[in-house]
Tab-separated table of C-alpha atoms and ligand atoms in Angstrom:
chain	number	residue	atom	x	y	z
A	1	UNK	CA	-20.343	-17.328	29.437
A	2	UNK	CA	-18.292	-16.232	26.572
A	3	UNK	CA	-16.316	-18.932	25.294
A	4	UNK	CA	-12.378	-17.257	25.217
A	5	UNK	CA	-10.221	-20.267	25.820
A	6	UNK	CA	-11.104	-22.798	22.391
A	7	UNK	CA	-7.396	-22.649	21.786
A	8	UNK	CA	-5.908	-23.769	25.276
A	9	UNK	CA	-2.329	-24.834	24.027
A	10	UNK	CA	0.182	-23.606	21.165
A	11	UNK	CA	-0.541	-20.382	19.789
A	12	UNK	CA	-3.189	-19.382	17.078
A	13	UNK	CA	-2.692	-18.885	13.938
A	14	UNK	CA	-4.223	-15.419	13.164
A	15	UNK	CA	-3.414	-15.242	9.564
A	16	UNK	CA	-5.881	-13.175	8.264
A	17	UNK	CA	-5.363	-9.707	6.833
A	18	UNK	CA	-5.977	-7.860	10.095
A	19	UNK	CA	-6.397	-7.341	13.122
A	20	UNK	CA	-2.668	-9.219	12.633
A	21	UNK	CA	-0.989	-10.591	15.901
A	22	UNK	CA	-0.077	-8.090	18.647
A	23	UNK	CA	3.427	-8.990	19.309
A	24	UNK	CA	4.434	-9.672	23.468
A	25	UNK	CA	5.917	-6.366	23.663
A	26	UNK	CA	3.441	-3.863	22.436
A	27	UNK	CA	0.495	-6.124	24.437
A	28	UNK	CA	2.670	-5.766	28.058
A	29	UNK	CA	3.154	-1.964	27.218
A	30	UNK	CA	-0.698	-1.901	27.272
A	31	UNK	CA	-0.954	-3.138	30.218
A	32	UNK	CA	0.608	-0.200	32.373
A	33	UNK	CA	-2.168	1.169	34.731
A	34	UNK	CA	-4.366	3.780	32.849
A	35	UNK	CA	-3.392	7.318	34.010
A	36	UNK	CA	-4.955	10.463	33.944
A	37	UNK	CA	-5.567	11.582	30.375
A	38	UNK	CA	-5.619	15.536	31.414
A	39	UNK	CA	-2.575	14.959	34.383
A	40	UNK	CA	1.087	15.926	33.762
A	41	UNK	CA	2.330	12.532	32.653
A	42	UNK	CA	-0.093	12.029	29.853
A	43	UNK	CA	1.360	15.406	27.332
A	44	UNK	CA	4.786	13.567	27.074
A	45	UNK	CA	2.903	10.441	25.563
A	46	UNK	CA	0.693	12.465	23.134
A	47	UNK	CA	3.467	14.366	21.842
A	48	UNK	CA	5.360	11.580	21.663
A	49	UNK	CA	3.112	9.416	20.016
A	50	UNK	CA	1.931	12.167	17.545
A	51	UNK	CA	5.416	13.192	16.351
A	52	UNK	CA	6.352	9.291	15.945
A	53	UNK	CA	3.490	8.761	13.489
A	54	UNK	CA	4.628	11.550	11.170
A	55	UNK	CA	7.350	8.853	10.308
A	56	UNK	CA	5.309	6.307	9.489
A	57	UNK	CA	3.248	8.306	7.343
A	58	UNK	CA	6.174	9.874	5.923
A	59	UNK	CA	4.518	13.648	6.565
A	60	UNK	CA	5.694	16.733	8.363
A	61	UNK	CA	1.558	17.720	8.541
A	62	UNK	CA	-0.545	16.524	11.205
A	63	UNK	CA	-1.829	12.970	12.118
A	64	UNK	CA	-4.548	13.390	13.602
A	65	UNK	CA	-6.004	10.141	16.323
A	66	UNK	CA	-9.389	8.665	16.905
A	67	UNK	CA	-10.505	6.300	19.191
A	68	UNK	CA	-12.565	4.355	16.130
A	69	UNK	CA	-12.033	1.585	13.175
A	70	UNK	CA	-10.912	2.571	10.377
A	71	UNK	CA	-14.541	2.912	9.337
A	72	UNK	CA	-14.945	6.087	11.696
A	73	UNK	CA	-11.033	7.592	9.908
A	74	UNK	CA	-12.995	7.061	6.389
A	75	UNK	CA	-15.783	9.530	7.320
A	76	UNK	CA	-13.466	12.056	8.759
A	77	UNK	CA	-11.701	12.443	5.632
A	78	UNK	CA	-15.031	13.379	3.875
A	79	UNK	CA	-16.748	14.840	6.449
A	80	UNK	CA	-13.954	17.784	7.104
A	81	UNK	CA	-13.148	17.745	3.266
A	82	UNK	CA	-16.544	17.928	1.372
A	83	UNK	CA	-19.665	19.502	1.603
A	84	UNK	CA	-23.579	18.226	0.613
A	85	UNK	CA	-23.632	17.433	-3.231
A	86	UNK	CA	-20.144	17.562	-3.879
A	87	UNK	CA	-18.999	15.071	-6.479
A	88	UNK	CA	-16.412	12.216	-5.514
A	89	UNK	CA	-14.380	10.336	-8.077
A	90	UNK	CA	-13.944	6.700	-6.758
A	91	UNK	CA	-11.579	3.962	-7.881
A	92	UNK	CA	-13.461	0.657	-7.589
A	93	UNK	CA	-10.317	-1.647	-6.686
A	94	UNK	CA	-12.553	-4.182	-4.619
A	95	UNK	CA	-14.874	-4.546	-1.477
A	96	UNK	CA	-13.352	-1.903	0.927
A	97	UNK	CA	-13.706	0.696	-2.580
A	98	UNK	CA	-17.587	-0.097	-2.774
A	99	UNK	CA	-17.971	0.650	1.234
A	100	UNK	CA	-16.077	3.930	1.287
A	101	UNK	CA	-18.438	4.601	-1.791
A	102	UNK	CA	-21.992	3.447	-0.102
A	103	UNK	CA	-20.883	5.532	2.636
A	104	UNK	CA	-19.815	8.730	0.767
A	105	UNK	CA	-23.144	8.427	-0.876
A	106	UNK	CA	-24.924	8.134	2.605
A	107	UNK	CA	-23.318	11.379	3.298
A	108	UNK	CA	-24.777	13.081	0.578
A	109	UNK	CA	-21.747	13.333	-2.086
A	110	UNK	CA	-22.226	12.508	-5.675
A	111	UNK	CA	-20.292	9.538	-6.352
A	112	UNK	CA	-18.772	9.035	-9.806
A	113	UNK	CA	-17.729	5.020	-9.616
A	114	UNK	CA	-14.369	4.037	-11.661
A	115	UNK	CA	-13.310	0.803	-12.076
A	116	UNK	CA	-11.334	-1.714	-14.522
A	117	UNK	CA	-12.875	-2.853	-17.506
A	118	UNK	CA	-12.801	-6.172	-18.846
A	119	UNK	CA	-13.658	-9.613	-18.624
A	120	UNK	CA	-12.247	-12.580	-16.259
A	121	UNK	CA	-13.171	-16.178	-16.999
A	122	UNK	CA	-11.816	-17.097	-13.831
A	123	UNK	CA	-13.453	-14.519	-11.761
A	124	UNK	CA	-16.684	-13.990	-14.334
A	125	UNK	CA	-18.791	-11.992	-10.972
A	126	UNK	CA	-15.651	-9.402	-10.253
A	127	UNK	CA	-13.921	-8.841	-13.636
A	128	UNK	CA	-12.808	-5.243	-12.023
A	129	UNK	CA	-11.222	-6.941	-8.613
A	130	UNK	CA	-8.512	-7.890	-9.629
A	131	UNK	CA	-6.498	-5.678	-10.505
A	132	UNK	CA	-4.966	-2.108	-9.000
A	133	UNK	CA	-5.655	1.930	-9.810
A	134	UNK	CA	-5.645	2.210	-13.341
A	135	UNK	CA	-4.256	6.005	-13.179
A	136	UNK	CA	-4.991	6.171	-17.165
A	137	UNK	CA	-9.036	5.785	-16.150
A	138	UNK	CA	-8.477	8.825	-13.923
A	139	UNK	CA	-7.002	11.066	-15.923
A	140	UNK	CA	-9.553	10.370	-18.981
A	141	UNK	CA	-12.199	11.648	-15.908
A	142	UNK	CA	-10.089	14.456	-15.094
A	143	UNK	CA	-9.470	15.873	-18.075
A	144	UNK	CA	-13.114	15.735	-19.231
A	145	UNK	CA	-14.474	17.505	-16.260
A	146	UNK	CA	-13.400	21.149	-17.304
A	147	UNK	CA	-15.810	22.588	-15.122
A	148	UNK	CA	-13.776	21.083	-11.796
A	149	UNK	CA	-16.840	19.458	-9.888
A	150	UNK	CA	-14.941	16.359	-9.080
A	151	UNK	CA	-14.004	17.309	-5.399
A	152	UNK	CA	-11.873	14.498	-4.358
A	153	UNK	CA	-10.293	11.233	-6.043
A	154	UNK	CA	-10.443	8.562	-3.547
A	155	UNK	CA	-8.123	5.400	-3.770
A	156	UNK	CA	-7.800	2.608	-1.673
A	157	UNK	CA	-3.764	1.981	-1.196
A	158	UNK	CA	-3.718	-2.151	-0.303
A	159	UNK	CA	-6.953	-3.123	-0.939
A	160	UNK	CA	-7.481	-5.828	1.802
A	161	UNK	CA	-10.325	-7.717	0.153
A	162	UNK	CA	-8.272	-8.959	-2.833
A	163	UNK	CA	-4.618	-8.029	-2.504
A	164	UNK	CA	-3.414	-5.449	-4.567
A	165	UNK	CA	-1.504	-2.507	-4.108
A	166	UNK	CA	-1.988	0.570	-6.059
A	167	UNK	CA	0.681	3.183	-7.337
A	168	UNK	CA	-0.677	6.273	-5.489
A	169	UNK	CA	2.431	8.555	-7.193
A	170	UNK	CA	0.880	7.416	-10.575
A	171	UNK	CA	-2.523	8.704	-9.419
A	172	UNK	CA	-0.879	11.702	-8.489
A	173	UNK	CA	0.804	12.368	-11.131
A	174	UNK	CA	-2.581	12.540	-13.427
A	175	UNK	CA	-3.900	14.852	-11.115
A	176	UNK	CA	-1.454	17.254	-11.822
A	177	UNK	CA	-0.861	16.544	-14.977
A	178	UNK	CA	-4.472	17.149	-15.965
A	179	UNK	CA	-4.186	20.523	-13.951
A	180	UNK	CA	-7.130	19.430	-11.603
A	181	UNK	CA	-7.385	20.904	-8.202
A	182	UNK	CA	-9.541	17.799	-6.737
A	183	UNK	CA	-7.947	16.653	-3.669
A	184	UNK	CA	-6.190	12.853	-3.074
A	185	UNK	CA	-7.876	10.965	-0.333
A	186	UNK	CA	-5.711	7.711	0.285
A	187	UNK	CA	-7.133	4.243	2.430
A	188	UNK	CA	-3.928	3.115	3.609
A	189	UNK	CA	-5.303	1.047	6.464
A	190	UNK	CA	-3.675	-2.220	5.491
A	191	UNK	CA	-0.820	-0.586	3.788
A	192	UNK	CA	0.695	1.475	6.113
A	193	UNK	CA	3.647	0.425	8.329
A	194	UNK	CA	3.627	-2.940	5.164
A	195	UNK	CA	4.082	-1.695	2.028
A	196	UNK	CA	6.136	1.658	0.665
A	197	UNK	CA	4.198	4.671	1.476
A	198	UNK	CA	4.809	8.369	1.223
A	199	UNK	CA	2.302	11.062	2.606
A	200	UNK	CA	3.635	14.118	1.776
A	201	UNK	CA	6.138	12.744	-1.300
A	202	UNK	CA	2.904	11.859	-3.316
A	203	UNK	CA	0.922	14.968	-2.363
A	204	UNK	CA	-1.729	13.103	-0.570
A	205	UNK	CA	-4.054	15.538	1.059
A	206	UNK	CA	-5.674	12.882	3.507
A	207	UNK	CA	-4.419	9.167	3.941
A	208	UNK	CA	-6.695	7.377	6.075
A	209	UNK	CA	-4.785	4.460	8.096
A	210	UNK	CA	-5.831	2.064	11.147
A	211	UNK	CA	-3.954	0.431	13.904
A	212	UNK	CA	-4.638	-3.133	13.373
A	213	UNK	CA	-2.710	-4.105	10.855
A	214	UNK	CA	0.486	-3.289	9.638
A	215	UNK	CA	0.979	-1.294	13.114
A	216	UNK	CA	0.943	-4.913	15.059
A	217	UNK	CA	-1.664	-2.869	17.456
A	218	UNK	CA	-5.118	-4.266	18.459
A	219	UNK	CA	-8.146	-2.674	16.782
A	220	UNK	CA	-9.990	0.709	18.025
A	221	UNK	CA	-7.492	3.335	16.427
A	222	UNK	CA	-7.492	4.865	13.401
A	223	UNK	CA	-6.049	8.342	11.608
A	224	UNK	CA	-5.821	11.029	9.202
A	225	UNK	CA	-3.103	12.127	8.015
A	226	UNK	CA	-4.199	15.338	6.622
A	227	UNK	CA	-1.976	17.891	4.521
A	228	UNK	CA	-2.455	21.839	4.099
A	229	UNK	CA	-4.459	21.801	1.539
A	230	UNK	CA	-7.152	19.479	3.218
A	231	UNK	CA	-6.810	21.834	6.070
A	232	UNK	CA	-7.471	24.647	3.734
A	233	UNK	CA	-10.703	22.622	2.204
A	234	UNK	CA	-12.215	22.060	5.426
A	235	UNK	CA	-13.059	25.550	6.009
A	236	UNK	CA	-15.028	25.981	3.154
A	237	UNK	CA	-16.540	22.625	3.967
A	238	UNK	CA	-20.335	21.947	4.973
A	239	UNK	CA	-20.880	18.551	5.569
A	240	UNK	CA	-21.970	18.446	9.365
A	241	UNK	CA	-18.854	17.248	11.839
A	242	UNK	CA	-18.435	17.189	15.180
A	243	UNK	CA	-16.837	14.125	17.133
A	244	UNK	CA	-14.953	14.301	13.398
A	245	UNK	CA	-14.052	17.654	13.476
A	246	UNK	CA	-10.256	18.230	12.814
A	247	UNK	CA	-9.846	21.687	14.120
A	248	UNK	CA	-10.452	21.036	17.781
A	249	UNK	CA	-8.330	18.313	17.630
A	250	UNK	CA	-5.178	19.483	15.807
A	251	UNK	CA	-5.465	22.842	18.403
A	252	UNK	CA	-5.253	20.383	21.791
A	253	UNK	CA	-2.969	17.963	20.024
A	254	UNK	CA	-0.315	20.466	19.808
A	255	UNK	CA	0.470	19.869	23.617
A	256	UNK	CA	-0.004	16.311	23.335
A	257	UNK	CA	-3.748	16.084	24.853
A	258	UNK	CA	-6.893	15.539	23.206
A	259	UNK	CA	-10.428	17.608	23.499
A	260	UNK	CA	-12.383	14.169	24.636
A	261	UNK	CA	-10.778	11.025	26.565
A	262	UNK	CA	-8.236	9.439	24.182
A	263	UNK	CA	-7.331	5.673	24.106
A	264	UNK	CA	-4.914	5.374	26.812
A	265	UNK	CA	-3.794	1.815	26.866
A	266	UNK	CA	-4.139	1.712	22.892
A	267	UNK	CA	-1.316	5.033	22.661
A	268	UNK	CA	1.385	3.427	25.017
A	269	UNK	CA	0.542	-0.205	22.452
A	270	UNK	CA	1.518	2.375	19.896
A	271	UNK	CA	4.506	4.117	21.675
A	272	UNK	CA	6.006	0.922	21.914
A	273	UNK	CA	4.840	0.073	18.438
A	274	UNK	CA	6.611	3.478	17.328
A	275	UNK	CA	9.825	2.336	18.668
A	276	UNK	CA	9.943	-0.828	17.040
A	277	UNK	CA	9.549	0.505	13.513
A	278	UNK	CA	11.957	2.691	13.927
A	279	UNK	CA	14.344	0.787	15.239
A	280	UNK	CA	14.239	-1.643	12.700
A	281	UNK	CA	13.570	0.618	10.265
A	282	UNK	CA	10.597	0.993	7.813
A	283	UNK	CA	12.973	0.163	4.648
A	284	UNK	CA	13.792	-3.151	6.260
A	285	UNK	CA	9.689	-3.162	6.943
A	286	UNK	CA	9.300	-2.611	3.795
A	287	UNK	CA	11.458	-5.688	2.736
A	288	UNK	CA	10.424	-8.332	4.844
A	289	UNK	CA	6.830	-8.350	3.501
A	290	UNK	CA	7.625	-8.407	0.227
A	291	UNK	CA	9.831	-11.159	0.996
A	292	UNK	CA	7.155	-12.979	2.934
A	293	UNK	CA	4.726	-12.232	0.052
A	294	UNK	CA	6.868	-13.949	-2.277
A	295	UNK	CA	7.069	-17.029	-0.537
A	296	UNK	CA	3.478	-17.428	-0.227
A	297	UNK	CA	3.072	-16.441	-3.661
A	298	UNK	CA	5.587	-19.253	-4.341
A	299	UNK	CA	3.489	-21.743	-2.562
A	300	UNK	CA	0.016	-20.433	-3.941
A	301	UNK	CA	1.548	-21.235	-7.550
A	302	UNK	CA	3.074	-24.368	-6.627
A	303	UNK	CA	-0.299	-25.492	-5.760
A	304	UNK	CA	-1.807	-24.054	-9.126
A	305	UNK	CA	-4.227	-22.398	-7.821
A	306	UNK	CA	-5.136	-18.528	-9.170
A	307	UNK	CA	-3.737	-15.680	-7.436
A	308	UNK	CA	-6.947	-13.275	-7.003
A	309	UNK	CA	-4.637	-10.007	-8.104
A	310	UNK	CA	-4.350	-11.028	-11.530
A	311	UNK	CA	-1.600	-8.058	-12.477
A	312	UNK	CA	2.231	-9.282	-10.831
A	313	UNK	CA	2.969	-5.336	-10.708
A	314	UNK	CA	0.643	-4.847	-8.179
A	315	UNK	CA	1.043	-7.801	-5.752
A	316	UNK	CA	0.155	-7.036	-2.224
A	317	UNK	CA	3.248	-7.333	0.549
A	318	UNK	CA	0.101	-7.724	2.949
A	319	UNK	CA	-1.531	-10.642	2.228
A	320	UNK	CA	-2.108	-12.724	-0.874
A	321	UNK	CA	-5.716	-13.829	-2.413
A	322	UNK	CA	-6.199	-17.725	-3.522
A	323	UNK	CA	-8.646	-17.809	-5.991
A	324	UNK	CA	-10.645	-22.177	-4.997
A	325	UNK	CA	-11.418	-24.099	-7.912
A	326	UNK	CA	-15.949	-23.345	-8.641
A	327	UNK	CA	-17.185	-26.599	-6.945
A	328	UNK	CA	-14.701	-25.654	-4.183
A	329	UNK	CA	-16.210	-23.302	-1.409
A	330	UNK	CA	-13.599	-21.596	0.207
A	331	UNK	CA	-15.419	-20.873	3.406
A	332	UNK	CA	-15.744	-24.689	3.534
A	333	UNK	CA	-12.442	-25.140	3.385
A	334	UNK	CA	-11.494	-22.101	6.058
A	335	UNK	CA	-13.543	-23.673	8.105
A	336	UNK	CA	-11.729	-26.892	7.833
A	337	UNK	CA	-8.192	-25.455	8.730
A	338	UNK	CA	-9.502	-23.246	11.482
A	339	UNK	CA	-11.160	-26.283	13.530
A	340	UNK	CA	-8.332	-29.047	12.491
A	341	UNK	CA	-5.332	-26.787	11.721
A	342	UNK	CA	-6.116	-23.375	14.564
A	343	UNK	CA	-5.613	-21.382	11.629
A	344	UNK	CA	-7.771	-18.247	10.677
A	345	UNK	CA	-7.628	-16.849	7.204
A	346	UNK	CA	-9.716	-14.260	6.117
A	347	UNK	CA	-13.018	-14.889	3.999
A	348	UNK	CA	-14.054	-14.229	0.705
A	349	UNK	CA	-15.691	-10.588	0.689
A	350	UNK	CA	-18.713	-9.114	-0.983
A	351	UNK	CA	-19.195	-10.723	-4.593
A	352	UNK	CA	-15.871	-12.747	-3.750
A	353	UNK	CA	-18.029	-14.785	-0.934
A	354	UNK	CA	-16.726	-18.556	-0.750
A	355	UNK	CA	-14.936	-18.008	-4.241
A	356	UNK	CA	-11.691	-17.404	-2.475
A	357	UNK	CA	-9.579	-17.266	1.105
A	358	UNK	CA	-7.210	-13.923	2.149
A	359	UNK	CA	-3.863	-15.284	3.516
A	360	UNK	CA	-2.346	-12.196	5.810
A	361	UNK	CA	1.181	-12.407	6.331
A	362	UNK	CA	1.836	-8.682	7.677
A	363	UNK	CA	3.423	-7.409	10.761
A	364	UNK	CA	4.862	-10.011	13.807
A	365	UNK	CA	5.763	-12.761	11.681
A	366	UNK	CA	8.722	-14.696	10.289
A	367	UNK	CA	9.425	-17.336	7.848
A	368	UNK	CA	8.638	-20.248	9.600
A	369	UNK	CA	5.366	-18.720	10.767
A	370	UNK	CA	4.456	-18.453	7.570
A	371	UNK	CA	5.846	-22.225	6.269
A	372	UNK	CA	3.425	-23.263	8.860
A	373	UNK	CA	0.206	-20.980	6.876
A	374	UNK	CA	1.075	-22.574	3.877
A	375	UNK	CA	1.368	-26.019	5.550
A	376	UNK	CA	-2.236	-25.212	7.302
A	377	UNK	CA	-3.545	-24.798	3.915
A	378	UNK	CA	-1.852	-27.433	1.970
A	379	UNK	CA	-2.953	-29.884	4.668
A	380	UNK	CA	-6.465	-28.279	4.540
A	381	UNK	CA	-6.816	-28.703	0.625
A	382	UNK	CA	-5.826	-32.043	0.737
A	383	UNK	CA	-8.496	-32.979	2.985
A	384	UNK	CA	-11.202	-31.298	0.883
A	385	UNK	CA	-9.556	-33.253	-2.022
A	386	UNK	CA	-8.745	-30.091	-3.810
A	387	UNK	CA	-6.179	-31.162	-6.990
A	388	UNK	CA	-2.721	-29.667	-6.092
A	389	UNK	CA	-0.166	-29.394	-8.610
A	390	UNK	CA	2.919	-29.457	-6.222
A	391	UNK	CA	3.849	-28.875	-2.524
A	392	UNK	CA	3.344	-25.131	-1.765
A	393	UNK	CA	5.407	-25.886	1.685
A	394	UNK	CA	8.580	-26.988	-0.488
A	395	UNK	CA	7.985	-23.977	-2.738
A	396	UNK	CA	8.044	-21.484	0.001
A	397	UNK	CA	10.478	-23.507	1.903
A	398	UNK	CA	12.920	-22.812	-1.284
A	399	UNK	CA	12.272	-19.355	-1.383
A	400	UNK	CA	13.145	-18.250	1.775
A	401	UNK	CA	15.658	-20.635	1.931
A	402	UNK	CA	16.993	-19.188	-1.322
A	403	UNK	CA	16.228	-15.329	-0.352
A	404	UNK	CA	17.912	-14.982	3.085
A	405	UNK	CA	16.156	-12.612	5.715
A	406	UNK	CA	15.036	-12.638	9.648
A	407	UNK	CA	18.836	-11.797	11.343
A	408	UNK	CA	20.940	-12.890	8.038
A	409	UNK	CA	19.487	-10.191	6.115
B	1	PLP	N1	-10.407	-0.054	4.321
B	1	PLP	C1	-9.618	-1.126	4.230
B	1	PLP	C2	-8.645	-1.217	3.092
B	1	PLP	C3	-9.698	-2.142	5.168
B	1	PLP	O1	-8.913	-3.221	5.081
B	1	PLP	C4	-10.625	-2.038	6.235
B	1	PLP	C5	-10.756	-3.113	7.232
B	1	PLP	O2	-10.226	-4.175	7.113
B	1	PLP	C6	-11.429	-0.894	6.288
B	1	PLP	C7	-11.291	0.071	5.327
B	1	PLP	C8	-12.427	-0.721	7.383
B	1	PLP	O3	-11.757	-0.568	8.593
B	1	PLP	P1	-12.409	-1.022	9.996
B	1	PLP	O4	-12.896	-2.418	9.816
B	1	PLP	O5	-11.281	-0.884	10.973
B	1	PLP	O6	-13.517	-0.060	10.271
């Protein structure tokens, strides 16, 4: 039998950069009885649901639902946008990046890879992840392609697997500066609901988001936020879509049902989810991560250990990457907190493998939470006899202690 109760007292510590913890509320919301997705009740959730989201996304244009990771919300935005052969200028910011790019290449696109250039002697196998969207690099693309066959430029907001948050108004700003029609697809899975973001402000045509993260909802939900203009694209658009398709979808949603059997139980977690937000507010969202991302910044440097975004103006509010000294593997030393400590942090990804640890601190959290992360991890590289400069607990202690939030603020 599956093995669900290894942590039988306290609470786990789920600190990695998604799926984040569902708070109380949102998982006893899900657990109203499923009701009839084509019955009477179910319109006044859809609509409610799909109106709340515009918020979040900051958009007056659709957001459209699927019942899929964020994965499955990545090939929508291509697969209504593009068509066989089309050529796709990607921003190589880290892991997530290079998957949206092996998969726009599965699809048949022509993918034009743009990344950072440089050297890191700390990070000598992923000079290029360290840092955000160089809009400069996009522009020099731009401009040179006088012929327009760059379709779309596709960013990745927060990118998860090192920590960095890109200025998507900068990238925007190239585009139309360089007079390009190419459309703006966004990954804002781990950004939205965390860090600043504005759909229709930064003339995104499609931001793709998920519900696991910043949204405090469990996995199996994703979107598209999806602007005229992308609408507009898709009917010139020949790359084969179905399950994908927009059209349908946007048509049924406007009476708040859905042309297959929607996530039930997921849309009253984000109902609930929706009324949190707003209630407190996504400015005051917005605040409390970077607050939290400070004080684990604090602690990370106290420690003296590299912070894997190497560029302070683009420091992730989500979570924050801890580069391990060489002879140090991190996945050793993840392993170590999660079986002494209860305390998952996210792994190393791609060509970061073992060279690093993800420490999550988005969505239902608070300081002391996240004095107890950085205590898990002091306590952890102390046992693998990992050289610490100072106490990253006192740091972060002194931070928030210094930097008043939860109900002072
Ligand atoms: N893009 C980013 C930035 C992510 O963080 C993730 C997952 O963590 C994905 C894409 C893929 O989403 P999923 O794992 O939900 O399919």
């Amino acid at each position: 039998m599956l093995q669900l109760d290894s942590h039988p007292v306290g609470h786990h510590f789920l600190q990695i950069p998604g799926p984040s913890p569902v708070p109380d509320r949102i998982l006893r919301a899900m657990s109203l009885p499923t009701i009839d997705h084509r019955g009477p009740e179910f319109g006044a959730l859809g609509l409610k649901v799909l109106e709340g989201l515009k918020g979040i996304f900051k958009t007056k244009s659709p957001v459209v639902i699927y019942p899929a990771s964020g994965t499955g919300a990545w090939e929508a935005a291509l697969c209504n946008t593009m068509s066989v052969g089309d050529r796709v200028l990607m921003y190589e910011t880290g892991h997530f990046a290079s998957l949206w790019t092996q998969m726009a290449r599965r699809l048949g696109l022509e993918v034009e890879i743009v990344a950072s250039q440089g050297n890191d002697e700390t990070l000598p196998q992923a000079p290029n992840w360290r840092r955000g969207v160089d809009a400069e690099l996009i522009a020099g693309r731009l401009r040179a392609d006088t012929q327009h066959a760059i379709k779309a430029v596709c960013v990745v907001h927060n990118e998860t697997s090192t920590g960095t948050t890109s200025d998507i108004a900068a990238v925007r700003a190239v585009i139309d500066a360089s007079q390009h029609p190419a459309l703006l697809l966004v990954d804002s899975i781990s950004g939205l609901a965390c860090a600043d973001y504005r759909h229709d402000e930064w003339g995104v045509d499609v931001t793709i988001s998920g519900s696991q993260k910043g949204l405090m909802l469990p996995p199996g939900m994703s979107f598209n936020a999806v602007s005229a203009r992308a609408i507009e694209a898709g009917k010139s658009a020949r790359l084969p879509r179905s399950f994908w398709a927009w059209d349908d979808i946007i048509e049924l949603n406007q009476t708040g049902y859905w042309p297959y059997t929607p996530n039930t139980n997921l849309l009253y977690g984000l109902s609930e989810c929706l009324d949190m937000l707003h209630a407190e507010g996504l400015e005051h969202v917005f605040a409390r991560h970077q607050r939290w991302a400070a004080a684990v910044r604090a602690a990370v440097n106290a420690w003296g250990l590299p912070i894997q975004c190497a560029d302070p103006k683009v420091y992730s509010p989500v979570l924050t990457g801890v580069i391990t000294p060489p002879e140090v593997n991190a996945d050793a030393l993840r392993k170590l907190i999660y079986e002494r400590f209860d305390m998952s942090l996210g792994t190393g990804l791609g060509k970061l493998k073992g060279r690093m640890f993800r420490i999550g601190h988005l969505g239902n959290s608070n300081d002391l939470t996240l004095v107890a992360t950085v205590a898990g991890c002091e306590m952890g590289l102390k046992l693998m006899h990992v050289p610490v400069r100072s106490s990253g607990v006192q740091a972060a202690m002194a931070y928030f202690a210094a930097h008043p939030g939860g109900l002072a603020a």
